[in-house]
Each structure stands twice: as C-alpha cells, then as structure tokens.
Backbone as a chain_set.jsonl record, in Angstrom:
{"seq": "METKKDSQRQKVYKWERNVAAHFKSEMWGYEFSTEEAAKFATKIWNKYKNKFCFNFGKYDYCSKVKVKKVGGSKCCMKSGFYFMDRERSRTKDGRSRLYKKMHLTLHGHNKHIVLHEIAHALAPITSHHDKYFVGIYMYLMSKYLNFDMKWMIDNANDWGVEFTFKNGDPYYSVRQSASVKTGYLQEKV", "coords": {"N": [[0.838, -1.184, 0.0], [0.513, 2.222, -0.797], [1.95, 5.038, 0.767], [1.12, 8.348, 1.908], [3.406, 9.882, 1.584], [4.735, 8.604, -0.482], [3.214, 8.773, -2.84], [3.229, 8.638, -5.652], [4.465, 6.32, -6.438], [3.662, 3.831, -7.778], [2.846, 4.921, -10.191], [5.275, 5.941, -11.127], [6.716, 3.534, -11.432], [5.251, 2.302, -13.526], [5.611, 4.24, -15.516], [8.435, 4.166, -15.83], [8.763, 1.6, -16.869], [7.508, 1.944, -19.316], [9.217, 3.848, -20.464], [11.58, 2.333, -20.655], [10.72, 0.364, -22.461], [10.22, 1.944, -24.721], [12.818, 2.783, -25.404], [13.885, 0.38, -25.96], [15.155, -1.095, -23.932], [16.111, -3.417, -21.522], [14.468, -3.793, -18.487], [14.827, -5.59, -16.428], [17.227, -8.071, -15.669], [20.302, -9.909, -15.933], [23.086, -8.203, -16.146], [25.606, -7.53, -15.24], [28.125, -8.54, -12.767], [27.854, -8.751, -9.133], [29.989, -7.372, -7.977], [30.754, -5.722, -10.117], [28.419, -4.222, -10.349], [28.507, -2.861, -7.911], [30.803, -1.337, -8.331], [29.993, 0.302, -10.484], [27.805, 1.659, -9.292], [29.165, 2.949, -7.195], [30.862, 4.639, -8.632], [29.004, 6.447, -9.773], [27.811, 7.453, -7.435], [30.035, 8.743, -6.221], [30.532, 10.722, -8.086], [28.249, 12.347, -8.041], [27.35, 12.759, -5.386], [26.166, 14.933, -2.854], [25.567, 16.847, -4.783], [22.987, 17.02, -5.856], [21.422, 17.209, -3.617], [22.008, 17.817, -0.118], [23.803, 15.294, 1.034], [25.416, 14.305, 3.148], [27.416, 15.378, 5.984], [30.328, 17.548, 6.576], [31.89, 16.235, 8.384], [31.858, 13.618, 7.887], [32.745, 10.897, 5.711], [31.962, 9.401, 2.816], [32.467, 7.115, 0.439], [31.839, 4.839, -0.924], [29.736, 2.34, -2.351], [28.215, -0.46, -1.3], [27.163, -3.501, -2.61], [24.736, -5.972, -2.214], [23.782, -9.184, -3.056], [20.537, -10.353, -3.173], [17.744, -12.538, -2.433], [14.415, -13.063, -3.776], [12.197, -10.571, -5.234], [12.561, -7.854, -5.098], [14.474, -4.954, -5.32], [16.546, -2.657, -3.51], [17.63, 0.488, -2.134], [19.288, 1.191, 0.691], [18.495, 3.633, 3.11], [20.177, 4.77, 5.024], [23.52, 5.443, 6.362], [26.434, 3.489, 6.702], [28.913, 2.261, 8.928], [32.318, 1.668, 8.11], [34.501, -1.195, 8.56], [36.204, -1.73, 11.757], [39.04, -1.256, 11.607], [39.289, 0.488, 9.484], [37.65, 2.672, 10.068], [37.917, 5.417, 10.324], [39.068, 8.374, 8.638], [42.306, 9.757, 7.754], [42.211, 12.362, 8.613], [40.363, 12.208, 10.637], [37.622, 11.958, 10.085], [34.508, 10.153, 9.959], [34.393, 7.047, 8.284], [32.201, 5.981, 5.955], [29.694, 3.947, 4.274], [27.335, 3.332, 1.611], [24.466, 1.215, 1.231], [23.247, -1.166, -1.009], [20.741, -3.327, -2.151], [20.382, -5.909, -4.427], [18.486, -7.992, -6.565], [19.026, -11.052, -8.404], [18.095, -10.551, -11.002], [18.227, -7.837, -11.023], [20.678, -6.889, -11.539], [21.712, -4.799, -13.376], [22.253, -1.855, -15.425], [19.99, -0.174, -15.552], [18.401, -0.724, -13.237], [20.296, -0.274, -11.198], [20.744, 2.472, -11.601], [18.196, 3.445, -10.932], [18.104, 2.77, -8.194], [20.389, 4.132, -7.159], [19.621, 6.709, -7.645], [17.779, 7.054, -5.623], [19.524, 7.25, -3.441], [20.819, 9.629, -4.011], [18.846, 11.515, -3.955], [16.834, 13.698, -1.814], [16.479, 12.505, 1.557], [13.865, 12.003, 2.394], [12.481, 11.669, 0.096], [11.579, 9.375, -1.533], [9.689, 8.337, -4.177], [9.234, 10.804, -5.313], [8.949, 14.05, -6.962], [11.587, 15.063, -6.944], [13.244, 12.793, -6.841], [12.482, 11.618, -9.331], [13.379, 13.55, -11.179], [16.178, 13.417, -10.789], [16.585, 10.738, -11.467], [15.769, 10.735, -14.166], [17.77, 12.38, -15.236], [20.057, 10.769, -14.754], [19.419, 8.515, -16.332], [19.463, 9.671, -18.871], [22.123, 10.373, -19.027], [23.656, 7.967, -18.531], [22.386, 5.876, -19.877], [21.876, 6.897, -22.285], [19.33, 7.864, -22.949], [16.839, 9.886, -24.46], [16.415, 13.043, -23.197], [14.44, 15.056, -23.65], [12.338, 13.539, -24.746], [11.762, 11.889, -22.53], [10.893, 13.811, -20.666], [8.601, 14.849, -21.951], [7.115, 12.472, -22.053], [6.844, 11.834, -19.315], [5.23, 13.968, -18.562], [2.956, 13.31, -20.084], [2.174, 10.961, -18.761], [1.563, 11.94, -16.319], [3.466, 12.067, -14.334], [5.147, 13.534, -11.745], [7.955, 15.713, -11.702], [11.07, 17.382, -11.111], [13.799, 19.6, -11.742], [14.946, 21.064, -9.879], [16.679, 21.809, -6.841], [16.157, 19.654, -4.083], [16.564, 19.997, -1.354], [15.897, 22.022, 1.262], [17.774, 23.274, 2.902], [20.131, 23.168, 1.595], [21.694, 25.209, 0.252], [22.612, 26.632, 2.41], [24.193, 24.805, 3.792], [26.027, 23.798, 1.989], [29.354, 23.26, 0.719], [31.883, 25.586, -0.391], [32.873, 24.647, -2.768], [30.965, 23.102, -4.026], [28.429, 23.329, -6.335], [25.09, 24.604, -6.704], [22.273, 22.902, -8.121], [21.76, 20.544, -10.837], [22.173, 20.268, -13.538], [24.668, 20.839, -14.58], [26.387, 19.719, -16.359], [26.098, 19.32, -19.865], [23.214, 17.815, -21.115]], "CA": [[0.0, 0.0, 0.0], [1.282, 3.443, -0.896], [1.725, 6.031, 1.808], [0.976, 9.69, 1.364], [4.738, 10.341, 1.224], [5.186, 7.945, -1.711], [1.949, 8.65, -3.55], [3.332, 8.389, -7.094], [5.351, 5.167, -6.647], [3.17, 2.942, -8.837], [2.858, 5.697, -11.435], [6.679, 5.989, -11.56], [7.07, 2.193, -11.904], [4.633, 2.11, -14.851], [6.268, 5.164, -16.433], [9.794, 3.713, -16.162], [8.635, 0.438, -17.779], [7.19, 2.511, -20.626], [10.463, 4.464, -20.958], [12.48, 1.235, -21.036], [10.183, -0.254, -23.681], [10.426, 2.879, -25.831], [14.23, 2.789, -25.77], [14.26, -1.024, -26.16], [16.095, -1.415, -22.867], [15.557, -4.375, -20.564], [14.446, -3.31, -17.104], [15.304, -6.66, -15.547], [18.143, -8.985, -16.314], [21.645, -9.991, -15.371], [24.003, -7.524, -17.062], [26.951, -7.605, -14.684], [28.264, -9.195, -11.466], [27.626, -7.918, -7.951], [31.148, -6.493, -7.846], [30.666, -4.713, -11.175], [27.3, -3.348, -9.978], [29.018, -2.001, -6.837], [31.751, -0.404, -8.94], [29.186, 1.243, -11.266], [27.058, 2.483, -8.333], [30.137, 3.778, -6.477], [31.311, 5.671, -9.582], [27.943, 7.456, -9.866], [27.701, 8.07, -6.107], [31.159, 9.653, -6.004], [30.446, 11.849, -9.012], [27.085, 13.203, -7.803], [26.967, 12.965, -3.978], [26.093, 16.335, -2.432], [25.314, 17.753, -5.906], [21.549, 17.173, -6.014], [20.986, 17.645, -2.298], [23.081, 17.646, 0.853], [23.685, 13.907, 1.463], [26.086, 14.086, 4.429], [28.171, 16.54, 6.431], [31.775, 17.644, 6.389], [32.577, 15.383, 9.356], [31.736, 12.243, 7.421], [33.319, 10.601, 4.405], [31.298, 8.219, 2.252], [32.934, 7.023, -0.942], [31.641, 3.48, -1.431], [28.422, 1.707, -2.322], [28.345, -1.915, -1.24], [25.995, -4.168, -3.178], [24.507, -7.323, -1.724], [22.831, -9.954, -3.864], [19.477, -10.859, -2.307], [16.689, -13.316, -3.077], [13.148, -12.351, -3.932], [11.983, -9.816, -6.468], [12.643, -6.413, -4.848], [15.773, -4.322, -5.114], [16.37, -1.439, -2.715], [18.767, 1.273, -1.674], [19.074, 1.5, 2.099], [18.558, 5.086, 3.226], [21.177, 5.243, 5.974], [24.937, 5.289, 6.113], [26.941, 2.395, 7.526], [30.331, 2.414, 9.245], [33.278, 0.682, 7.622], [35.011, -2.02, 9.658], [36.936, -0.979, 12.791], [40.386, -0.833, 11.199], [39.198, 1.57, 8.505], [36.453, 3.438, 10.387], [38.209, 6.852, 10.291], [40.051, 8.85, 7.673], [43.493, 10.309, 8.413], [41.857, 13.629, 9.279], [39.429, 11.945, 11.721], [36.215, 11.844, 9.688], [33.955, 8.795, 9.916], [34.342, 6.429, 6.955], [30.893, 5.355, 5.831], [29.327, 3.438, 2.957], [25.917, 3.154, 1.318], [24.149, -0.196, 1.034], [22.246, -1.441, -2.049], [20.388, -4.737, -2.297], [19.916, -6.222, -5.782], [18.179, -9.377, -6.885], [19.795, -11.536, -9.552], [17.614, -9.882, -12.214], [18.414, -6.403, -10.874], [22.095, -6.586, -11.778], [21.867, -4.108, -14.651], [22.387, -0.405, -15.295], [18.692, 0.47, -15.333], [18.011, -0.87, -11.828], [21.299, 0.411, -10.379], [20.458, 3.904, -11.706], [16.996, 3.709, -10.137], [18.44, 2.698, -6.77], [21.33, 5.18, -6.78], [18.844, 7.958, -7.637], [17.225, 7.165, -4.265], [20.594, 7.703, -2.541], [21.18, 10.996, -4.355], [17.687, 12.377, -3.685], [16.633, 13.957, -0.385], [16.187, 11.26, 2.27], [12.411, 11.815, 2.509], [11.944, 11.801, -1.256], [10.962, 8.153, -2.078], [9.541, 8.423, -5.632], [8.631, 12.1, -5.588], [9.441, 14.801, -8.118], [13.044, 15.213, -6.889], [13.791, 11.497, -7.261], [12.253, 11.419, -10.764], [14.29, 14.441, -11.901], [17.52, 12.838, -10.715], [16.534, 9.484, -12.218], [15.746, 11.087, -15.585], [19.102, 12.858, -15.582], [20.978, 9.623, -14.797], [19.099, 7.688, -17.509], [19.952, 10.348, -20.084], [23.59, 10.38, -18.988], [24.291, 6.645, -18.543], [21.725, 4.963, -20.819], [21.7, 7.681, -23.513], [17.92, 8.083, -23.244], [16.573, 11.259, -24.853], [15.807, 13.778, -22.088], [13.208, 15.717, -24.087], [11.287, 12.527, -24.852], [11.376, 11.47, -21.171], [10.124, 14.9, -20.066], [7.268, 14.828, -22.58], [6.442, 11.248, -21.655], [6.467, 11.985, -17.901], [4.061, 14.861, -18.548], [1.821, 12.53, -20.591], [1.794, 9.979, -17.744], [1.227, 12.637, -15.08], [4.519, 11.829, -13.34], [5.746, 14.799, -11.313], [9.417, 15.745, -11.643], [11.668, 18.708, -11.111], [15.249, 19.635, -11.803], [15.379, 21.979, -8.829], [17.237, 21.16, -5.666], [15.123, 19.23, -3.155], [16.954, 20.168, 0.04], [15.718, 23.444, 1.574], [18.935, 23.805, 3.616], [21.316, 22.866, 0.803], [22.54, 26.374, -0.013], [23.209, 27.038, 3.676], [25.173, 23.826, 4.254], [26.968, 23.342, 0.963], [30.697, 23.834, 0.762], [32.099, 26.559, -1.46], [33.248, 23.981, -4.018], [29.829, 22.387, -4.613], [27.477, 24.28, -6.893], [23.686, 24.202, -6.672], [21.695, 22.472, -9.379], [22.468, 19.395, -11.346], [22.383, 20.205, -14.981], [25.913, 21.544, -14.846], [26.894, 19.132, -17.595], [25.061, 19.32, -20.886], [22.555, 16.522, -21.266]], "C": [[0.883, 1.247, 0.0], [0.952, 4.363, 0.266], [1.575, 7.388, 1.139], [2.32, 10.229, 0.886], [5.182, 9.786, -0.131], [4.002, 7.733, -2.659], [2.085, 8.371, -5.048], [4.211, 7.179, -7.422], [4.89, 4.282, -7.803], [3.16, 3.638, -10.193], [4.281, 5.757, -12.002], [7.109, 4.626, -12.103], [6.5, 1.933, -13.299], [5.322, 2.993, -15.893], [7.656, 4.653, -16.819], [9.774, 2.463, -17.033], [8.341, 0.914, -19.192], [8.434, 3.137, -21.258], [11.415, 3.376, -21.449], [12.019, 0.578, -22.332], [10.427, 0.646, -24.897], [11.875, 2.846, -26.331], [14.789, 1.37, -25.95], [15.362, -1.448, -25.188], [15.417, -2.381, -21.9], [15.611, -3.788, -19.164], [15.053, -4.329, -16.159], [16.235, -7.564, -16.326], [19.519, -8.906, -15.685], [22.623, -9.432, -16.387], [25.444, -7.583, -16.564], [26.938, -8.201, -13.276], [27.96, -8.215, -10.329], [28.768, -6.931, -7.766], [31.118, -5.376, -8.89], [29.527, -3.733, -10.898], [27.745, -2.368, -8.901], [29.964, -0.944, -7.399], [31.011, 0.688, -9.719], [28.439, 2.204, -10.329], [27.994, 3.432, -7.594], [30.627, 4.921, -7.359], [30.279, 6.803, -9.659], [27.805, 8.197, -8.539], [28.813, 9.107, -5.911], [31.113, 10.872, -6.922], [29.354, 12.834, -8.598], [26.689, 13.398, -6.343], [27.103, 14.44, -3.625], [25.912, 17.326, -3.585], [23.817, 18.031, -6.053], [20.899, 17.653, -4.722], [22.139, 17.369, -1.342], [22.952, 16.254, 1.457], [24.335, 13.625, 2.812], [27.011, 15.257, 4.727], [29.668, 16.462, 6.226], [32.554, 16.759, 7.352], [32.522, 13.905, 8.978], [32.332, 12.112, 6.03], [32.688, 9.306, 3.899], [31.67, 8.128, 0.779], [32.678, 5.656, -1.555], [30.173, 3.084, -1.34], [28.672, 0.212, -2.326], [27.047, -2.523, -1.732], [25.928, -5.583, -2.64], [23.465, -7.994, -2.615], [21.815, -10.582, -2.915], [18.486, -11.693, -3.116], [15.424, -12.475, -3.212], [13.101, -11.555, -5.215], [12.115, -8.305, -6.277], [14.076, -5.975, -4.585], [15.532, -3.079, -4.259], [17.708, -0.786, -2.403], [18.465, 1.636, -0.242], [19.321, 2.99, 2.317], [19.659, 5.599, 4.145], [22.595, 5.154, 5.458], [25.449, 4.256, 7.104], [28.439, 2.569, 7.718], [31.149, 1.295, 8.62], [33.761, -0.14, 8.812], [35.943, -1.207, 10.562], [38.295, -0.454, 12.332], [40.341, 0.381, 10.271], [38.026, 2.5, 8.799], [36.66, 4.953, 10.366], [39.205, 7.176, 9.191], [41.244, 9.406, 8.447], [43.186, 11.611, 9.146], [40.727, 13.462, 10.293], [37.956, 11.841, 11.359], [35.78, 10.385, 9.691], [33.943, 8.287, 8.488], [33.064, 5.611, 6.88], [30.723, 4.764, 4.438], [27.81, 3.374, 2.843], [25.695, 1.682, 1.016], [23.005, -0.343, 0.02], [22.003, -2.939, -2.099], [19.809, -4.951, -3.69], [19.578, -7.703, -5.894], [19.036, -9.793, -8.079], [19.398, -10.788, -10.824], [17.703, -8.359, -12.127], [19.849, -5.973, -11.081], [22.275, -5.98, -13.17], [21.85, -2.603, -14.421], [21.071, 0.272, -14.933], [18.302, 0.439, -13.855], [19.007, -0.166, -10.915], [21.065, 1.925, -10.424], [19.232, 4.29, -10.884], [17.356, 3.763, -8.652], [19.407, 3.801, -6.344], [20.649, 6.549, -6.805], [18.183, 8.163, -6.272], [18.285, 7.718, -3.309], [20.943, 9.169, -2.776], [20.07, 11.995, -4.066], [17.604, 12.68, -2.188], [16.104, 12.703, 0.314], [14.682, 10.98, 2.383], [11.724, 11.716, 1.153], [11.161, 10.59, -1.785], [10.891, 8.232, -3.602], [8.912, 9.758, -6.038], [9.321, 12.807, -6.753], [10.96, 14.977, -8.114], [13.739, 13.929, -7.344], [13.664, 11.329, -8.778], [13.168, 12.311, -11.596], [15.716, 13.901, -11.933], [17.601, 11.58, -11.567], [16.545, 9.752, -13.721], [17.129, 11.551, -16.046], [20.079, 11.694, -15.721], [20.702, 8.716, -15.998], [19.59, 8.347, -18.789], [21.473, 10.277, -20.162], [24.197, 8.996, -19.211], [23.628, 5.628, -19.469], [21.49, 5.628, -22.17], [20.237, 7.801, -23.929], [17.72, 9.575, -23.526], [15.801, 11.992, -23.75], [14.489, 14.435, -22.484], [12.066, 14.716, -24.183], [10.823, 12.097, -23.458], [10.541, 12.546, -20.476], [8.711, 14.918, -20.625], [6.464, 13.617, -22.123], [5.998, 11.306, -20.191], [5.256, 12.902, -17.775], [2.816, 14.127, -19.032], [1.285, 11.558, -19.54], [1.389, 10.635, -16.422], [2.226, 12.383, -13.959], [5.158, 13.176, -13.018], [7.261, 14.665, -11.262], [9.871, 17.181, -11.582], [13.177, 18.558, -11.213], [15.794, 20.663, -10.823], [15.875, 21.182, -7.652], [16.144, 20.86, -4.649], [15.426, 19.443, -1.689], [16.844, 21.648, 0.402], [16.919, 24.078, 2.273], [20.232, 23.653, 2.825], [22.239, 24.072, 0.643], [23.222, 26.864, 1.261], [24.371, 26.124, 4.03], [26.223, 23.443, 3.226], [28.34, 23.979, 1.14], [30.865, 24.768, -0.426], [32.381, 25.888, -2.801], [32.09, 23.284, -4.712], [28.808, 23.412, -5.08], [26.063, 23.717, -6.848], [23.23, 23.805, -8.073], [22.448, 21.301, -9.97], [22.545, 19.283, -12.838], [23.597, 21.056, -15.335], [26.565, 21.007, -16.115], [25.759, 19.204, -18.616], [24.517, 17.919, -21.062], [22.558, 16.115, -22.709]], "O": [[1.881, 1.309, 0.717], [-0.199, 4.45, 0.693], [1.869, 7.55, -0.045], [2.376, 10.955, -0.106], [5.934, 10.446, -0.848], [3.82, 6.647, -3.208], [1.125, 7.904, -5.661], [4.654, 7.029, -8.561], [5.669, 4.015, -8.719], [3.434, 3.016, -11.22], [4.474, 5.64, -13.212], [7.794, 4.561, -13.123], [7.198, 1.4, -14.162], [5.585, 2.553, -17.012], [8.026, 4.696, -17.992], [10.672, 2.274, -17.854], [8.862, 0.358, -20.159], [8.673, 2.973, -22.454], [11.988, 3.489, -22.533], [12.835, 0.27, -23.201], [10.796, 0.165, -25.968], [12.123, 2.877, -27.536], [15.999, 1.179, -26.075], [16.354, -2.069, -25.57], [14.269, -2.169, -21.509], [16.663, -3.342, -18.707], [15.722, -3.963, -15.192], [16.038, -7.789, -17.52], [19.847, -7.945, -14.989], [22.957, -10.095, -17.369], [26.382, -7.673, -17.355], [25.879, -8.35, -12.666], [27.829, -7.01, -10.546], [28.534, -5.77, -7.431], [31.421, -4.223, -8.582], [29.654, -2.542, -11.182], [27.409, -1.185, -8.958], [29.924, 0.214, -6.984], [31.362, 1.864, -9.625], [28.442, 3.415, -10.547], [27.654, 4.597, -7.387], [30.788, 6.046, -6.887], [30.641, 7.979, -9.615], [27.695, 9.423, -8.517], [28.544, 10.228, -5.478], [31.609, 11.939, -6.561], [29.516, 14.04, -8.786], [25.754, 14.154, -6.079], [28.046, 15.107, -4.05], [26.085, 18.529, -3.387], [23.424, 19.161, -6.344], [19.934, 18.416, -4.749], [23.135, 16.754, -1.725], [22.089, 16.035, 2.307], [23.843, 12.776, 3.556], [27.35, 16.034, 3.835], [30.203, 15.453, 5.767], [33.752, 16.549, 7.163], [33.077, 13.054, 9.673], [32.413, 13.08, 5.274], [32.868, 8.244, 4.496], [31.246, 8.953, -0.031], [33.242, 5.339, -2.603], [29.467, 3.439, -0.396], [29.275, -0.319, -3.259], [25.962, -2.111, -1.322], [26.927, -6.301, -2.611], [22.404, -7.431, -2.887], [22.191, -11.264, -1.961], [18.405, -11.564, -4.338], [15.388, -11.315, -2.803], [13.849, -11.812, -6.158], [11.813, -7.545, -7.197], [14.784, -6.541, -3.752], [14.44, -2.511, -4.281], [18.76, -1.426, -2.409], [17.48, 2.324, 0.022], [20.267, 3.545, 1.759], [20.037, 6.766, 4.047], [22.844, 4.838, 4.294], [24.947, 4.164, 8.225], [29.151, 2.972, 6.798], [30.737, 0.135, 8.6], [33.454, 0.193, 9.957], [36.411, -0.133, 10.182], [38.656, 0.681, 12.644], [41.255, 1.205, 10.278], [37.455, 3.068, 7.868], [35.685, 5.704, 10.388], [40.07, 6.367, 8.855], [41.189, 9.513, 9.673], [43.807, 11.93, 10.16], [40.18, 14.456, 10.769], [37.119, 11.653, 12.242], [36.59, 9.489, 9.454], [33.532, 9.005, 7.576], [32.871, 4.668, 7.647], [31.511, 5.044, 3.535], [27.096, 3.363, 3.845], [26.616, 0.981, 0.598], [21.945, 0.266, 0.165], [22.948, -3.729, -2.092], [18.867, -4.267, -4.092], [20.3, -8.557, -5.379], [19.698, -8.955, -8.689], [20.256, -10.432, -11.632], [17.298, -7.664, -13.058], [20.2, -4.821, -10.827], [22.913, -6.578, -14.037], [21.475, -2.136, -13.345], [21.041, 1.183, -14.105], [17.917, 1.463, -13.291], [18.6, 0.478, -9.948], [21.176, 2.593, -9.397], [19.221, 5.327, -10.221], [16.96, 4.688, -7.943], [19.252, 4.353, -5.255], [21.05, 7.452, -6.071], [18.039, 9.295, -5.811], [17.979, 8.558, -2.463], [21.323, 9.874, -1.84], [20.328, 13.192, -3.945], [18.234, 11.996, -1.382], [15.36, 11.927, -0.285], [14.28, 9.819, 2.461], [10.495, 11.682, 1.087], [10.141, 10.79, -2.444], [11.93, 8.197, -4.261], [8.147, 9.821, -7.0], [10.166, 12.23, -7.437], [11.566, 15.035, -9.183], [14.69, 13.965, -8.124], [14.627, 10.941, -9.439], [13.683, 11.869, -12.623], [16.378, 13.926, -12.97], [18.568, 11.379, -12.302], [17.251, 9.072, -14.467], [17.598, 11.162, -17.116], [20.842, 11.632, -16.685], [21.636, 8.204, -16.616], [20.077, 7.667, -19.692], [22.038, 10.137, -21.247], [25.141, 8.853, -19.987], [24.245, 4.619, -19.813], [20.967, 5.003, -23.092], [19.931, 7.835, -25.121], [18.36, 10.422, -22.902], [14.68, 11.614, -23.411], [13.519, 14.375, -21.728], [10.949, 15.004, -23.752], [9.623, 11.955, -23.226], [9.584, 12.225, -19.772], [7.738, 14.992, -19.874], [5.272, 13.728, -21.838], [4.893, 10.874, -19.864], [4.359, 12.644, -16.973], [1.737, 14.295, -18.463], [0.074, 11.356, -19.442], [0.924, 9.954, -15.509], [1.884, 12.471, -12.78], [5.649, 13.87, -13.908], [7.79, 13.639, -10.833], [9.134, 18.092, -11.959], [13.752, 17.54, -10.827], [16.948, 21.081, -10.917], [15.527, 20.013, -7.488], [15.297, 21.711, -4.379], [14.602, 19.092, -0.845], [17.624, 22.457, -0.102], [17.069, 25.299, 2.242], [21.309, 23.972, 3.328], [23.443, 23.962, 0.874], [24.301, 27.453, 1.194], [25.408, 26.584, 4.507], [27.221, 22.814, 3.577], [28.463, 25.094, 1.647], [30.068, 24.735, -1.363], [32.156, 26.485, -3.854], [32.215, 22.907, -5.878], [28.375, 24.263, -4.305], [25.862, 22.506, -6.941], [23.739, 24.309, -9.074], [23.617, 21.078, -9.659], [22.964, 18.243, -13.347], [23.563, 21.874, -16.255], [27.213, 21.749, -16.853], [24.586, 19.153, -18.247], [25.275, 16.952, -21.148], [22.047, 15.049, -23.05]]}, "num_chains": 1, "name": "protein.A"}
C-alpha cells in the first residue's frame, strides 16, 4: 500500500517500464556481477553525492556503495549510512568512513536498476519516488543509458509523473561547501 509520502510510486514504476520499452532497454536482467554493480554504483555516487541535495556533512566521508545480492523480487537502496570495519572506520583527518548499502536481486544486476536505486541515494532522504527522485533518475538515464531527455520529459508529462530539476533540500545552499554548486544540470545533457 502506498503512503501519502510515496503517492506516485506505482505511477513511476509504470512510467519507467514505458520508458524502457520505448528505448528497447531491458528493465530486468543480469548484465553484470555484484562487484561490477558495486563499482558502477560507487562511480555514480562519487560523481554526484552532495550535488543534487546535501547527502552528508563535512565530518563524514562516504565514498563506497556496497551491493549485496538478495533473493526475492525487490531491489532497494538502504537510506542510511553504515560504518566501515573498525580498522578503517576513520580517515586520516578523523572523519567517519561510511558506505551506502544497495540490495539487488539476480535480475536487478543491470544499469537500469542500479540507476533507479542510486537515484534514491542521491535524492533527499524523505523523497521516495517524488518529483526530486524522478528528476535525478531522468538525468541519470539520459547520462548513462543515452535516453533522450526531451522525450522522457514529454512522456512523464503525458503519464502525469511529477518531476523537477530543482534542488530538493531546503537547507542545501546554507550547508553546501564553497566547491559544490547548486543544481544538477551543470553538464550538458
């Protein structure tokens, strides 16, 4: 059952299946190993963390996404941060070393699903499948799957899927470091 916070979840799932079908991309399937999925997710996380919203503070350091292969039919991105093992729990300058956790089923080991799940990590923590998540997800699909952004925007409007390319964190501009710029269409799509 959908909660009020995640009111467009089913609409987003139907829309993303339609997008995948249009671009002749398989939503489910085994494209790469768990290690390769972790490497792909970590690459995206490190490139975009704290760019779409403020994901963590200056006292923490999170540079890894660990992927666990799970049974069943549901993939997920855990919303919290997890401490590295004791020997490597701090950086040289004393910051906590953290990682993100992603669970993928056997048929979720592909770019499409990894992008969906990493979009959850990059979106505001309360976002679920709201307009901020969809905007980030659309950007990642255009960047890493070469899907046409204009077509996805038009299609999302046709399906009534809400999205935005504005920053979803109301405190982002206050907390951001001087080196991180607001907004996420800094690169040309």
